[in-house]
mmCIF file of C-alpha atoms and ligand atoms in Angstrom:
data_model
loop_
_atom_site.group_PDB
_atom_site.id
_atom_site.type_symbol
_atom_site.label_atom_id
_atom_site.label_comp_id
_atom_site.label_asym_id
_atom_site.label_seq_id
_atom_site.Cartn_x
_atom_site.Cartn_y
_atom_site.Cartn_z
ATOM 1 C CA UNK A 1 2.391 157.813 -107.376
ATOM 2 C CA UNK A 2 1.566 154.244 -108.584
ATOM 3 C CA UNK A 3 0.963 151.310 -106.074
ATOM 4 C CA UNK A 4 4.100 150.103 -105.778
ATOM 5 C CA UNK A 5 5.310 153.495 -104.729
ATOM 6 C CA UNK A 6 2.369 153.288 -102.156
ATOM 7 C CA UNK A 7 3.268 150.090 -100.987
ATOM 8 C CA UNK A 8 6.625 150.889 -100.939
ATOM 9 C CA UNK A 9 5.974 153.797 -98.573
ATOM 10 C CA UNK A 10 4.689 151.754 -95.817
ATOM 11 C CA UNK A 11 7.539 149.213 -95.325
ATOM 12 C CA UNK A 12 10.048 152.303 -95.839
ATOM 13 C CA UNK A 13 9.748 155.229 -93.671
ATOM 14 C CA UNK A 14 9.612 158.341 -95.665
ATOM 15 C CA UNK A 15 11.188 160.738 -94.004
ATOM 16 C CA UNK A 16 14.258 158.565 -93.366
ATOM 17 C CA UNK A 17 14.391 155.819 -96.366
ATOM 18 C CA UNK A 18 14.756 153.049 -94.276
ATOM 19 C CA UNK A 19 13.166 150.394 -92.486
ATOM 20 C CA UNK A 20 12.788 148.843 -89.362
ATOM 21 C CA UNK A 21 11.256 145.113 -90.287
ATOM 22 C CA UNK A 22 10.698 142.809 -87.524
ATOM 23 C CA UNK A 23 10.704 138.845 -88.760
ATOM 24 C CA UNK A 24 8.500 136.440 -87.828
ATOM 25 C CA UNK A 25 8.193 133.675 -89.997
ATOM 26 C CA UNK A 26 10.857 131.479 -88.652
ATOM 27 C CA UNK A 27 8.427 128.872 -87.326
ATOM 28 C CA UNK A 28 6.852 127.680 -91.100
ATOM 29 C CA UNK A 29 10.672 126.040 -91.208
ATOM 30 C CA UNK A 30 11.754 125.417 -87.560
ATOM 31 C CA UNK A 31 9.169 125.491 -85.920
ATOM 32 C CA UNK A 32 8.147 127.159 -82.144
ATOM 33 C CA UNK A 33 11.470 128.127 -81.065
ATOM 34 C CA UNK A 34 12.617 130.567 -77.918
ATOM 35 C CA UNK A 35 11.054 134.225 -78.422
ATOM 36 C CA UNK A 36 7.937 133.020 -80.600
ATOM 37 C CA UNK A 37 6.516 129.934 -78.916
ATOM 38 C CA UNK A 38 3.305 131.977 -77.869
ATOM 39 C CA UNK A 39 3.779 133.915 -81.353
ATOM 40 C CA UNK A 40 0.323 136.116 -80.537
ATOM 41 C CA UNK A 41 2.053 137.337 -76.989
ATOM 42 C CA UNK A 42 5.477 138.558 -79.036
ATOM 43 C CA UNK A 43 3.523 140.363 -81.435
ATOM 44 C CA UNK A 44 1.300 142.418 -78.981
ATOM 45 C CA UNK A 45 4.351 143.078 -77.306
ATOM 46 C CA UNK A 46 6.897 144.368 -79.506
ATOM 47 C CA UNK A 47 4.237 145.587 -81.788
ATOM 48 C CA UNK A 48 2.649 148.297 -78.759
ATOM 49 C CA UNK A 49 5.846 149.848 -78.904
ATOM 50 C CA UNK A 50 4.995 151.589 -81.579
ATOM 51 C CA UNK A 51 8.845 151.254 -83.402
ATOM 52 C CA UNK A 52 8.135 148.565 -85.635
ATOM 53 C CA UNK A 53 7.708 150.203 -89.181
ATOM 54 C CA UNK A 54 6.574 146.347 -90.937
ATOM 55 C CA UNK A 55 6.490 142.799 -90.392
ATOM 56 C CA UNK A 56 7.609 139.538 -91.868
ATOM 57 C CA UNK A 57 4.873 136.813 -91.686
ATOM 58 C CA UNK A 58 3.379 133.869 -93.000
ATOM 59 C CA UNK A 59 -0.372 134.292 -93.924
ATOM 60 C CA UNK A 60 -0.743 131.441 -91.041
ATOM 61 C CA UNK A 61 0.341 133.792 -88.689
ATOM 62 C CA UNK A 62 -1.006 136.513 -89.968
ATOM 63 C CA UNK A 63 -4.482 134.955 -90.115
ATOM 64 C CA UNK A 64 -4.860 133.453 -87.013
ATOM 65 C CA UNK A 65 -2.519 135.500 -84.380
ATOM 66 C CA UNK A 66 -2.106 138.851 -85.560
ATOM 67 C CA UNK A 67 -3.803 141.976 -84.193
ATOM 68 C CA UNK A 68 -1.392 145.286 -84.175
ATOM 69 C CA UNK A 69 -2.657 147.868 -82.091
ATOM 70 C CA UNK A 70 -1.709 150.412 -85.029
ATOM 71 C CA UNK A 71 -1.552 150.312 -88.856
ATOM 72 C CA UNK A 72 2.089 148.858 -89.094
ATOM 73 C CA UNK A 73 2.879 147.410 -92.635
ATOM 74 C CA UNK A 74 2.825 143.747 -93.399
ATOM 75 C CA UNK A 75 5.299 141.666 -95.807
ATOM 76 C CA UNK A 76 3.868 138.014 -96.274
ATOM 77 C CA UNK A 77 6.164 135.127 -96.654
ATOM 78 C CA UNK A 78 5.577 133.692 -99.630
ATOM 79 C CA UNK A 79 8.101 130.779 -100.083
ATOM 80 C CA UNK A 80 8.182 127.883 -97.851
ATOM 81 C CA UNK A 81 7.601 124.245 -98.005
ATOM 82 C CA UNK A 82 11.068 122.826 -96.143
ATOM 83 C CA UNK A 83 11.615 122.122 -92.943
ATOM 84 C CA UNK A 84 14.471 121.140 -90.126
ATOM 85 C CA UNK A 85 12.960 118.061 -90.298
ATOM 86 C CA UNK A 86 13.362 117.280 -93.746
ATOM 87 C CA UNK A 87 16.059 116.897 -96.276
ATOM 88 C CA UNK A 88 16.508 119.908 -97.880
ATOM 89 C CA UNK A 89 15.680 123.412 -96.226
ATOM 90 C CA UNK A 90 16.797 125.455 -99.532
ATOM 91 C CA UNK A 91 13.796 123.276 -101.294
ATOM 92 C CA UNK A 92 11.747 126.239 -101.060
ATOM 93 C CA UNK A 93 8.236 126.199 -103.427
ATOM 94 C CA UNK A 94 5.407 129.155 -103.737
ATOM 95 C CA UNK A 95 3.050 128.543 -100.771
ATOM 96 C CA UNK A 96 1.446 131.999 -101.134
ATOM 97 C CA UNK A 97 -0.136 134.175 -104.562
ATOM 98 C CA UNK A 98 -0.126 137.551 -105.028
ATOM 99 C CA UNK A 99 -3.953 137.118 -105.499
ATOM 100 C CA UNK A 100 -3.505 136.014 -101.379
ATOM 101 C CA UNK A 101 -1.428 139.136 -100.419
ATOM 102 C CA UNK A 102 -4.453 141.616 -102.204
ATOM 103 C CA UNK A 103 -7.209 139.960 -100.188
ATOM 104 C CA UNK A 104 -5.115 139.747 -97.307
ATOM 105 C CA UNK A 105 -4.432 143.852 -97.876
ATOM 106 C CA UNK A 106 -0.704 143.206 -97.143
ATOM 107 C CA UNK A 107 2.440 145.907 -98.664
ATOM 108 C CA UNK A 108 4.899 143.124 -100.652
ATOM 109 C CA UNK A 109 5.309 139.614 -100.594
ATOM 110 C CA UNK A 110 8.885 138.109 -100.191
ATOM 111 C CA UNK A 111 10.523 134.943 -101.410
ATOM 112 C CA UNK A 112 13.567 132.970 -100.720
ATOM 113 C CA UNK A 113 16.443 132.448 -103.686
ATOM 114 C CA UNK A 114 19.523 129.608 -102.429
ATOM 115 C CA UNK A 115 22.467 131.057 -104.214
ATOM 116 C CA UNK A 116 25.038 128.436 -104.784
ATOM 117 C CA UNK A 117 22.337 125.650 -103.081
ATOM 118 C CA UNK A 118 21.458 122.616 -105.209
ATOM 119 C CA UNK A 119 17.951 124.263 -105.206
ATOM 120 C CA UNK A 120 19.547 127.959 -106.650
ATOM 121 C CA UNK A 121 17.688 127.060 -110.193
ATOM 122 C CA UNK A 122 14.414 126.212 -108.725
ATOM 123 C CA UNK A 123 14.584 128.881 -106.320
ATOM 124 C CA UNK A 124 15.782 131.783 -108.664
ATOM 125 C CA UNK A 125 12.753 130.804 -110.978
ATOM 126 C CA UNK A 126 10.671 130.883 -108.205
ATOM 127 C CA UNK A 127 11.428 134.153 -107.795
ATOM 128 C CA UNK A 128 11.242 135.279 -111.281
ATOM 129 C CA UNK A 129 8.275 134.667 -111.762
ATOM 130 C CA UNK A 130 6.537 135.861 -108.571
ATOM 131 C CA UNK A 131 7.880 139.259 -109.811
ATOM 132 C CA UNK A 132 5.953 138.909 -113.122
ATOM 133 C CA UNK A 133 2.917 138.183 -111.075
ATOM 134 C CA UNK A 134 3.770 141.362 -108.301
ATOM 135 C CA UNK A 135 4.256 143.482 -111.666
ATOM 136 C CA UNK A 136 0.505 142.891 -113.064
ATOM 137 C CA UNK A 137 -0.556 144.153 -109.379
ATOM 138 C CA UNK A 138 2.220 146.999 -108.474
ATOM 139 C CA UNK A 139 3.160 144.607 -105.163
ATOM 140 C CA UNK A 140 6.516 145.309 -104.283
ATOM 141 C CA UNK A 141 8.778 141.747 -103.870
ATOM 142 C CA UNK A 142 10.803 141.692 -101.214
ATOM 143 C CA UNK A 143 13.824 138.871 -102.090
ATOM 144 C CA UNK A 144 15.438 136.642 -99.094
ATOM 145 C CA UNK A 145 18.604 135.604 -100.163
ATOM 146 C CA UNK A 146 19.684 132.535 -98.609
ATOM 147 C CA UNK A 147 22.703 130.361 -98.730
ATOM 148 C CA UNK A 148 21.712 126.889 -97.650
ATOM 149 C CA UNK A 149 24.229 124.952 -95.445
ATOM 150 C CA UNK A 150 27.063 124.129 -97.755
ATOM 151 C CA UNK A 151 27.571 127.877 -98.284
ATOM 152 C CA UNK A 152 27.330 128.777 -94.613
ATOM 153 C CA UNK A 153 31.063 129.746 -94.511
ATOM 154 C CA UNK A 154 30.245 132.774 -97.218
ATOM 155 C CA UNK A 155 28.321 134.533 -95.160
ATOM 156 C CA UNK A 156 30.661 136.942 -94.419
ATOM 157 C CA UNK A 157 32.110 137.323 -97.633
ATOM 158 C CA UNK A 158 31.311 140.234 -99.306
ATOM 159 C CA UNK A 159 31.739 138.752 -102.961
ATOM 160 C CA UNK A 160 29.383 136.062 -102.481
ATOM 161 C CA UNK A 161 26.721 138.061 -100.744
ATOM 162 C CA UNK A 162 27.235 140.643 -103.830
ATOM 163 C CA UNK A 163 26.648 137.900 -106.070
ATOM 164 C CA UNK A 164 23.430 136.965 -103.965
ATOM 165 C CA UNK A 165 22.247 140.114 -103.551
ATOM 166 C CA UNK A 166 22.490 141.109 -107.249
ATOM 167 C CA UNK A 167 21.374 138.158 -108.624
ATOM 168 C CA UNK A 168 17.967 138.874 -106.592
ATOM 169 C CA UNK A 169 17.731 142.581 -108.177
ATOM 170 C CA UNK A 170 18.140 141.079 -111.856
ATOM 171 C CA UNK A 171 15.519 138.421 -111.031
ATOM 172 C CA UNK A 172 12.924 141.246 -109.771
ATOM 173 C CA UNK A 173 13.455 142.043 -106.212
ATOM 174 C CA UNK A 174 12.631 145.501 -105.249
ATOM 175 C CA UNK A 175 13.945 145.268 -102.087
ATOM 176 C CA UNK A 176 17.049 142.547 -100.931
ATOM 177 C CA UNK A 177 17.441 141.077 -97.743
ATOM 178 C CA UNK A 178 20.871 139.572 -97.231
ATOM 179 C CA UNK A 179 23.419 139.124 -94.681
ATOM 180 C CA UNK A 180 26.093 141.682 -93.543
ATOM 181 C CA UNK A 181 29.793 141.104 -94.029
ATOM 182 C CA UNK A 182 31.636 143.357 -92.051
ATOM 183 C CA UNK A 183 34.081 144.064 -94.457
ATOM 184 C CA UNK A 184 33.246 145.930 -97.977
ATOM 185 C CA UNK A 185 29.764 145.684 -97.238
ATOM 186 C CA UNK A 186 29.744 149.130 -98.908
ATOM 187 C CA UNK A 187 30.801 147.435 -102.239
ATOM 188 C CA UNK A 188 27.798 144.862 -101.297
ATOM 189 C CA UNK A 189 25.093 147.612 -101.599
ATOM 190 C CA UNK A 190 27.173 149.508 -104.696
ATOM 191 C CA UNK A 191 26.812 146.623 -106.998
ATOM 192 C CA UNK A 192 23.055 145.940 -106.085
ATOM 193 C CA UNK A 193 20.490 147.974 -107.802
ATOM 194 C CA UNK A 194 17.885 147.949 -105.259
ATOM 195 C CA UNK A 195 18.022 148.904 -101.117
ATOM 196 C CA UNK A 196 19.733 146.093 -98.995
ATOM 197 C CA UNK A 197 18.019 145.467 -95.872
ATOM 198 C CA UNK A 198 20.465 142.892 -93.247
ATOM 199 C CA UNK A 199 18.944 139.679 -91.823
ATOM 200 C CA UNK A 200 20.308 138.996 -88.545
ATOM 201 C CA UNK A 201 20.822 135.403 -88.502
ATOM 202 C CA UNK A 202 21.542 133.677 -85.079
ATOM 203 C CA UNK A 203 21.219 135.359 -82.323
ATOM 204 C CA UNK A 204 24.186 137.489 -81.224
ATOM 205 C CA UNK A 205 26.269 137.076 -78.270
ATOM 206 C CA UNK A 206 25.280 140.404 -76.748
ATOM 207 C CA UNK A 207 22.790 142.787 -77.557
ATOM 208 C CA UNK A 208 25.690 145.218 -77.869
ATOM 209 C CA UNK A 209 27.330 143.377 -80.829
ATOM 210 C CA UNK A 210 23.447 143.162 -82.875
ATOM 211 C CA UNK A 211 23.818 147.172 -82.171
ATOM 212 C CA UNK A 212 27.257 146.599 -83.938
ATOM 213 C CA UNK A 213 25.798 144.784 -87.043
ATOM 214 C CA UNK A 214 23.171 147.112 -87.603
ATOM 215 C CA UNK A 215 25.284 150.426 -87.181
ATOM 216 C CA UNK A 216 27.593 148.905 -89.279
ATOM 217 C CA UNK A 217 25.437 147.619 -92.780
ATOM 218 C CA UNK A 218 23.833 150.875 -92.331
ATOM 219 C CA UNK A 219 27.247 152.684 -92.369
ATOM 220 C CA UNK A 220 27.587 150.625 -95.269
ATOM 221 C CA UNK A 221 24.613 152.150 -96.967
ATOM 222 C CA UNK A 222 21.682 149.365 -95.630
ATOM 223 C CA UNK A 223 18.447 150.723 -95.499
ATOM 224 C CA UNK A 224 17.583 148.918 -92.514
ATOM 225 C CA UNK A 225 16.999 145.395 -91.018
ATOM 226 C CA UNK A 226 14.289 142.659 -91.716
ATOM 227 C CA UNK A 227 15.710 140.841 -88.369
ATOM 228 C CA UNK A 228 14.109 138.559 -85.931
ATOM 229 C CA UNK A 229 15.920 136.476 -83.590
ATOM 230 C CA UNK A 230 18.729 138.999 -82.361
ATOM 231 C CA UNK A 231 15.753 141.021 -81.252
ATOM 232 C CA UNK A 232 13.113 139.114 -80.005
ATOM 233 C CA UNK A 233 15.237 136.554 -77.919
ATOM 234 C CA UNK A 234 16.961 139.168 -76.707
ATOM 235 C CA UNK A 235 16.833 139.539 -72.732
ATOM 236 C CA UNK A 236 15.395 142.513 -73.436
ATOM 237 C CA UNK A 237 13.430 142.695 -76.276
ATOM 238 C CA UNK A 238 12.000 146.219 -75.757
ATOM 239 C CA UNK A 239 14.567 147.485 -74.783
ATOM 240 C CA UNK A 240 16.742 146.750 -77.760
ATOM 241 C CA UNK A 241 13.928 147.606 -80.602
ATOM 242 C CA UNK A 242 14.067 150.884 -79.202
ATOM 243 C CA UNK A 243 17.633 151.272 -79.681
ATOM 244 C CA UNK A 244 17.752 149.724 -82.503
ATOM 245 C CA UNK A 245 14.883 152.076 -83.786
ATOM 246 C CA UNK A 246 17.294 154.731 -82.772
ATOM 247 C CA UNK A 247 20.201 153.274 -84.657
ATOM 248 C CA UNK A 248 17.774 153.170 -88.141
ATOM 249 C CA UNK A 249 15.454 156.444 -87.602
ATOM 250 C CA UNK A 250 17.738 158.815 -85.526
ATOM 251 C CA UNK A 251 21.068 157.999 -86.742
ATOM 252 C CA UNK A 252 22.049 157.223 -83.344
ATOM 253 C CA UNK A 253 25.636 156.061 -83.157
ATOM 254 C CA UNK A 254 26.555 152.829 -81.242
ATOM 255 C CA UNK A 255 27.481 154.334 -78.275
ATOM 256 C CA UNK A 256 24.128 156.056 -78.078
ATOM 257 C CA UNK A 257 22.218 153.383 -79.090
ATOM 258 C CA UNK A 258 23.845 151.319 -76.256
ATOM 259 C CA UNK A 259 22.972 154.205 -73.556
ATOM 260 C CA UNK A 260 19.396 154.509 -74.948
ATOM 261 C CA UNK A 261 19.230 150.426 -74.507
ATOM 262 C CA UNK A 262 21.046 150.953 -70.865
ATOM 263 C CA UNK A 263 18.161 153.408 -69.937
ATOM 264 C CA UNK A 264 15.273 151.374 -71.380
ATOM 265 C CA UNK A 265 16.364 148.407 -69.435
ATOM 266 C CA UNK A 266 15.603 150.245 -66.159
ATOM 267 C CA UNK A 267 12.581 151.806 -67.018
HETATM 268 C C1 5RP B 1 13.507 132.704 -91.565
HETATM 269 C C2 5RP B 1 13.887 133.933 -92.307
HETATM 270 C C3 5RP B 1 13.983 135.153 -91.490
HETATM 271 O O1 5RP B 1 13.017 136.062 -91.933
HETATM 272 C C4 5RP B 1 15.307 135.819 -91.569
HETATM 273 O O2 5RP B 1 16.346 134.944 -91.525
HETATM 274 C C5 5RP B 1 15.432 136.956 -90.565
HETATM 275 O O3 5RP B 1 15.466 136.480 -89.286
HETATM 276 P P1 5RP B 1 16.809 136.356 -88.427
HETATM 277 O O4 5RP B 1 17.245 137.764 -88.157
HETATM 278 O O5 5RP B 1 16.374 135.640 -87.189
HETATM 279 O O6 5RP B 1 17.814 135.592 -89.249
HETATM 280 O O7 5RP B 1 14.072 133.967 -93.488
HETATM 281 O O8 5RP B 1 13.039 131.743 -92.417
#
């Protein structure tokens, strides 16, 4: 087994293949927002339930409010460098080395690409050549791919988010997160080369339709999620990572899933 392989085995469960990866990086671009204002207090919660298999930070976070109460893995945010504030959110530089992610004993590092932004170039190179730098070390690259705002309206289709999500695997991600389509998202996952995980995006009407989504792109072949705002500004936070955990480790169906999150609401 080399170190990738290693690596690799801590963000994706062995037994299963697939992931359960709780984001938290949202605030290097948007700042505190509902469900991660006190960051420190979402982590201890959500990660003492034990279901969380890895987590997407920033080494900010990760440095100054992180403290699991196991030995969850860790996937540091290495792109960055936008904000809400400013003019371009896809403009998205290197604001983390792999020589960072060593020290900081972390299992991959993950980058943004803009497919179809004005910054796709920039942000495809980026990514490039991060993998050539995770090669030398065996750190497994985990790539975001993002649309930017004049592409919003593809999100859903399944050609475009094929495009993005192969263009990722040719420029060295091992792993792609992208967004589900609801149709052909089989076809999605076919033409990439490397496991899809889904991003949730905005948070969901119900919790019932992010238990949708996720049955769904793993129907579809996903090997899990690398979500944050569907769960953690959920009503029920708790609750929902455990059904969701069910969903991605014990093949619940929906209707299961939604029972399970019924019963952990009361308890
Ligand atoms: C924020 C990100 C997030 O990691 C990603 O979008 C997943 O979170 P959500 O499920 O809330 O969309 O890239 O910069």
């Amino acid at each position: 087994m080399n170190g990738k392989e290693r690596r690799l085995r801590r963000i994706l469960n062995p037994e299963t293949g697939r992931s359960l990866v709780l984001a938290v990086d949202h605030g290097m671009a948007l700042g505190p927002m509902t469900g991660i204002v006190d960051i420190k207090a979402t982590l201890r919660q959500l990660d003492a339930t034990g279901k969380v298999d890895c987590w997407l930070m920033t080494k900010g976070i990760y440095n100054h409010a992180y403290a699991p109460a196991g030995d969850p893995g860790v996937i540091l945010r290495a792109s960055g460098g936008a904000t809400i504030a400013g003019p371009e959110l896809t403009r998205e530089g290197q604001t983390a080395t792999v020589e960072e992610a060593l020290h900081l004993a972390v299992d991959a590092v993950a980058t943004s690409a803009f497919v179809g932004s004005p910054y796709e170039h920039e942000t495809l190179i980026g990514m490039a050549h991060l993998s050539s730098e995770c090669r030398k070390w065996d750190m497994p690259l985990l790539g975001v791919i993002g649309l930017g705002k004049t592409n919003e309206d593809k999100k859903k289709d399944p050609k475009f988010i094929a495009l993005g999500a192969r263009v990722g695997a040719e420029h060295g991600a091992d792993i792609i997160k992208t967004y589900y389509t609801e149709t052909d998202f089989d076809k999605v996952v076919a033409g990439c080369p490397v496991p899809i995980m889904i991003a949730g995006g905005p948070k969901c009407e119900t919790d019932l339709d992010t238990l949708k989504m996720i049955h769904g792109a793993l129907q579809g072949g996903a090997k899990g999620i690398v979500m944050g705002r569907n769960v953690w500004q959920s009503p029920y936070p708790v609750a929902l990572l455990t059904a969701v955990h069910g969903l991605i480790h014990k093949n619940l169906n929906v209707d299961e899933a939604a029972e399970l999150l019924a019963h952990e609401k009361n308890t």
